[in-house]
GROMACS .gro file of C-alpha atoms in nm:
model
  193
    1UNK     CA    1  -0.028   0.031   0.000
    2UNK     CA    2   0.150   0.352  -0.080
    3UNK     CA    3   0.055   0.667  -0.188
    4UNK     CA    4   0.122   0.866  -0.442
    5UNK     CA    5   0.190   1.268  -0.437
    6UNK     CA    6   0.275   1.467  -0.689
    7UNK     CA    7   0.258   1.826  -0.845
    8UNK     CA    8   0.288   2.000  -1.179
    9UNK     CA    9   0.647   2.030  -1.165
   10UNK     CA   10   0.778   1.704  -1.016
   11UNK     CA   11   0.739   1.312  -1.115
   12UNK     CA   12   0.478   1.138  -0.857
   13UNK     CA   13   0.645   0.956  -0.580
   14UNK     CA   14   0.504   0.686  -0.413
   15UNK     CA   15   0.548   0.670  -0.042
   16UNK     CA   16   0.500   0.371   0.174
   17UNK     CA   17   0.200   0.325   0.400
   18UNK     CA   18   0.307   0.124   0.715
   19UNK     CA   19   0.104  -0.033   0.955
   20UNK     CA   20   0.185  -0.159   1.305
   21UNK     CA   21   0.143  -0.422   1.510
   22UNK     CA   22   0.172  -0.557   1.841
   23UNK     CA   23   0.261  -0.904   2.007
   24UNK     CA   24   0.365  -1.045   2.328
   25UNK     CA   25   0.530  -1.410   2.335
   26UNK     CA   26   0.756  -1.446   2.614
   27UNK     CA   27   1.089  -1.277   2.618
   28UNK     CA   28   1.107  -0.984   2.390
   29UNK     CA   29   1.447  -1.085   2.280
   30UNK     CA   30   1.357  -1.363   2.130
   31UNK     CA   31   1.043  -1.195   1.962
   32UNK     CA   32   1.242  -0.885   1.837
   33UNK     CA   33   1.520  -1.106   1.671
   34UNK     CA   34   1.226  -1.276   1.484
   35UNK     CA   35   1.040  -1.036   1.341
   36UNK     CA   36   1.360  -0.832   1.255
   37UNK     CA   37   1.436  -1.076   0.964
   38UNK     CA   38   1.115  -1.083   0.799
   39UNK     CA   39   1.073  -0.910   0.470
   40UNK     CA   40   0.793  -0.644   0.500
   41UNK     CA   41   0.925  -0.511   0.878
   42UNK     CA   42   1.061  -0.166   0.876
   43UNK     CA   43   1.081  -0.174   1.262
   44UNK     CA   44   1.027  -0.385   1.574
   45UNK     CA   45   1.077  -0.195   1.934
   46UNK     CA   46   1.084  -0.390   2.293
   47UNK     CA   47   0.846  -0.236   2.510
   48UNK     CA   48   0.577  -0.319   2.741
   49UNK     CA   49   0.216  -0.312   2.695
   50UNK     CA   50  -0.129  -0.415   2.883
   51UNK     CA   51  -0.065  -0.324   3.241
   52UNK     CA   52  -0.207  -0.036   3.453
   53UNK     CA   53   0.086   0.210   3.572
   54UNK     CA   54   0.263   0.446   3.328
   55UNK     CA   55   0.594   0.414   3.199
   56UNK     CA   56   0.727   0.104   3.396
   57UNK     CA   57   1.052   0.006   3.412
   58UNK     CA   58   1.184  -0.325   3.349
   59UNK     CA   59   1.226  -0.388   3.728
   60UNK     CA   60   0.853  -0.307   3.804
   61UNK     CA   61   0.783  -0.564   3.544
   62UNK     CA   62   0.985  -0.878   3.635
   63UNK     CA   63   0.816  -0.861   3.961
   64UNK     CA   64   0.525  -0.976   3.817
   65UNK     CA   65   0.247  -0.702   3.972
   66UNK     CA   66   0.206  -0.395   3.684
   67UNK     CA   67   0.005  -0.647   3.471
   68UNK     CA   68   0.234  -0.572   3.149
   69UNK     CA   69   0.363  -0.796   2.899
   70UNK     CA   70   0.699  -0.782   2.722
   71UNK     CA   71   0.602  -0.711   2.390
   72UNK     CA   72   0.728  -0.595   2.064
   73UNK     CA   73   0.594  -0.371   1.820
   74UNK     CA   74   0.634  -0.388   1.490
   75UNK     CA   75   0.629  -0.172   1.214
   76UNK     CA   76   0.530  -0.305   0.832
   77UNK     CA   77   0.479  -0.263   0.478
   78UNK     CA   78   0.123  -0.403   0.442
   79UNK     CA   79   0.202  -0.427   0.018
   80UNK     CA   80   0.519  -0.652   0.094
   81UNK     CA   81   0.384  -0.878   0.457
   82UNK     CA   82   0.014  -0.887   0.559
   83UNK     CA   83  -0.131  -0.886   0.912
   84UNK     CA   84  -0.201  -1.235   0.868
   85UNK     CA   85   0.128  -1.307   0.774
   86UNK     CA   86   0.224  -1.154   1.073
   87UNK     CA   87   0.008  -1.372   1.291
   88UNK     CA   88   0.104  -1.680   1.142
   89UNK     CA   89   0.470  -1.644   1.191
   90UNK     CA   90   0.354  -1.513   1.574
   91UNK     CA   91   0.133  -1.863   1.623
   92UNK     CA   92   0.453  -2.054   1.482
   93UNK     CA   93   0.769  -1.924   1.691
   94UNK     CA   94   0.639  -1.971   2.045
   95UNK     CA   95   0.429  -2.191   2.254
   96UNK     CA   96   0.054  -2.038   2.261
   97UNK     CA   97  -0.063  -2.309   2.489
   98UNK     CA   98   0.107  -2.231   2.796
   99UNK     CA   99  -0.053  -1.981   3.050
  100UNK     CA  100   0.169  -1.693   3.143
  101UNK     CA  101   0.548  -1.917   3.036
  102UNK     CA  102   0.752  -1.957   2.763
  103UNK     CA  103   1.026  -2.193   2.849
  104UNK     CA  104   1.217  -2.086   3.180
  105UNK     CA  105   1.072  -1.768   3.168
  106UNK     CA  106   0.764  -1.783   3.421
  107UNK     CA  107   0.497  -1.474   3.521
  108UNK     CA  108   0.241  -1.252   3.372
  109UNK     CA  109   0.477  -1.040   3.195
  110UNK     CA  110   0.558  -1.353   2.956
  111UNK     CA  111   0.238  -1.441   2.844
  112UNK     CA  112   0.107  -1.493   2.501
  113UNK     CA  113  -0.065  -1.171   2.378
  114UNK     CA  114  -0.203  -1.006   2.058
  115UNK     CA  115  -0.283  -0.620   2.138
  116UNK     CA  116  -0.478  -0.498   1.819
  117UNK     CA  117  -0.468  -0.141   1.689
  118UNK     CA  118  -0.835  -0.152   1.513
  119UNK     CA  119  -1.136  -0.363   1.463
  120UNK     CA  120  -0.991  -0.537   1.147
  121UNK     CA  121  -0.664  -0.699   1.358
  122UNK     CA  122  -0.889  -0.795   1.606
  123UNK     CA  123  -1.076  -1.003   1.367
  124UNK     CA  124  -0.818  -1.179   1.217
  125UNK     CA  125  -0.693  -1.233   1.550
  126UNK     CA  126  -0.961  -1.432   1.670
  127UNK     CA  127  -1.030  -1.591   1.341
  128UNK     CA  128  -0.709  -1.736   1.320
  129UNK     CA  129  -0.689  -1.830   1.669
  130UNK     CA  130  -1.025  -2.056   1.632
  131UNK     CA  131  -0.889  -2.180   1.260
  132UNK     CA  132  -0.590  -2.305   1.518
  133UNK     CA  133  -0.812  -2.449   1.803
  134UNK     CA  134  -1.029  -2.653   1.533
  135UNK     CA  135  -0.731  -2.759   1.339
  136UNK     CA  136  -0.565  -2.987   1.557
  137UNK     CA  137  -0.255  -2.801   1.524
  138UNK     CA  138  -0.140  -2.780   1.911
  139UNK     CA  139  -0.250  -3.061   2.154
  140UNK     CA  140  -0.381  -2.843   2.410
  141UNK     CA  141  -0.583  -2.500   2.415
  142UNK     CA  142  -0.429  -2.180   2.309
  143UNK     CA  143  -0.422  -1.927   2.580
  144UNK     CA  144  -0.340  -1.627   2.414
  145UNK     CA  145  -0.466  -1.341   2.524
  146UNK     CA  146  -0.622  -1.118   2.229
  147UNK     CA  147  -0.691  -0.747   2.398
  148UNK     CA  148  -0.720  -0.362   2.259
  149UNK     CA  149  -0.363  -0.180   2.271
  150UNK     CA  150  -0.410   0.091   2.506
  151UNK     CA  151  -0.040   0.196   2.562
  152UNK     CA  152   0.281   0.107   2.421
  153UNK     CA  153   0.593   0.159   2.670
  154UNK     CA  154   0.932   0.183   2.484
  155UNK     CA  155   1.158  -0.072   2.663
  156UNK     CA  156   1.486   0.063   2.797
  157UNK     CA  157   1.749   0.132   2.523
  158UNK     CA  158   1.976  -0.184   2.639
  159UNK     CA  159   1.667  -0.387   2.543
  160UNK     CA  160   1.681  -0.273   2.186
  161UNK     CA  161   1.840  -0.485   1.940
  162UNK     CA  162   1.927  -0.730   2.195
  163UNK     CA  163   2.036  -1.012   2.009
  164UNK     CA  164   2.203  -0.804   1.725
  165UNK     CA  165   2.428  -0.665   1.981
  166UNK     CA  166   2.441  -0.953   2.202
  167UNK     CA  167   2.447  -1.227   1.969
  168UNK     CA  168   2.721  -1.444   2.169
  169UNK     CA  169   2.544  -1.397   2.539
  170UNK     CA  170   2.496  -1.734   2.648
  171UNK     CA  171   2.113  -1.658   2.706
  172UNK     CA  172   2.095  -1.608   2.326
  173UNK     CA  173   2.290  -1.863   2.213
  174UNK     CA  174   2.108  -2.116   2.407
  175UNK     CA  175   1.748  -1.925   2.367
  176UNK     CA  176   1.737  -1.752   2.043
  177UNK     CA  177   1.963  -1.909   1.837
  178UNK     CA  178   1.744  -2.228   1.793
  179UNK     CA  179   1.435  -2.034   1.773
  180UNK     CA  180   1.581  -1.839   1.485
  181UNK     CA  181   1.707  -2.147   1.355
  182UNK     CA  182   1.373  -2.305   1.366
  183UNK     CA  183   1.192  -1.980   1.205
  184UNK     CA  184   1.423  -1.949   0.903
  185UNK     CA  185   1.374  -2.333   0.816
  186UNK     CA  186   0.938  -2.257   0.863
  187UNK     CA  187   0.960  -1.936   0.713
  188UNK     CA  188   1.257  -1.935   0.439
  189UNK     CA  189   1.062  -1.793   0.174
  190UNK     CA  190   0.994  -1.474   0.400
  191UNK     CA  191   1.354  -1.410   0.534
  192UNK     CA  192   1.517  -1.085   0.456
  193UNK     CA  193   1.772  -1.178   0.216
   0.00000   0.00000   0.00000
């Protein structure tokens, strides 16, 4: 999707129109690393959403009492990748059947959640979840929360681009690298070249 801008003295310019998606899949370092590698994704920012306090810190999030989840906010070009495509990646790159947990990360801050930005995103997320539950793709029911995005708070700078900057760290090697390898295998046609 793009908009054309022109005037009498200039050639027509095509400016992309970007859309936004917000997902929580456990640790945002993992989720950020996955979505950054998708064709059509312009930017991914780690942050917090879904809680009751304003401008939470990572320390506050970790105590599990804020109601916020670790999330990523994805800016993407819908003419290259659709919201449904993003949902497919989201569902297939974490376990949406575990409540408040992904791997060794436990607590409400690690819950599986889709924060929708409009009614169309809500509809697509609910339909996709229902379809997956009916398909038997998972042997347990999907517990992913689907809620309206009320506020997104950017995480501290040291959380941004975490895998890109600290890929050799033990957590990255033991947790993120296997997820990235699986992602690249399943979505090889959609990975940025």
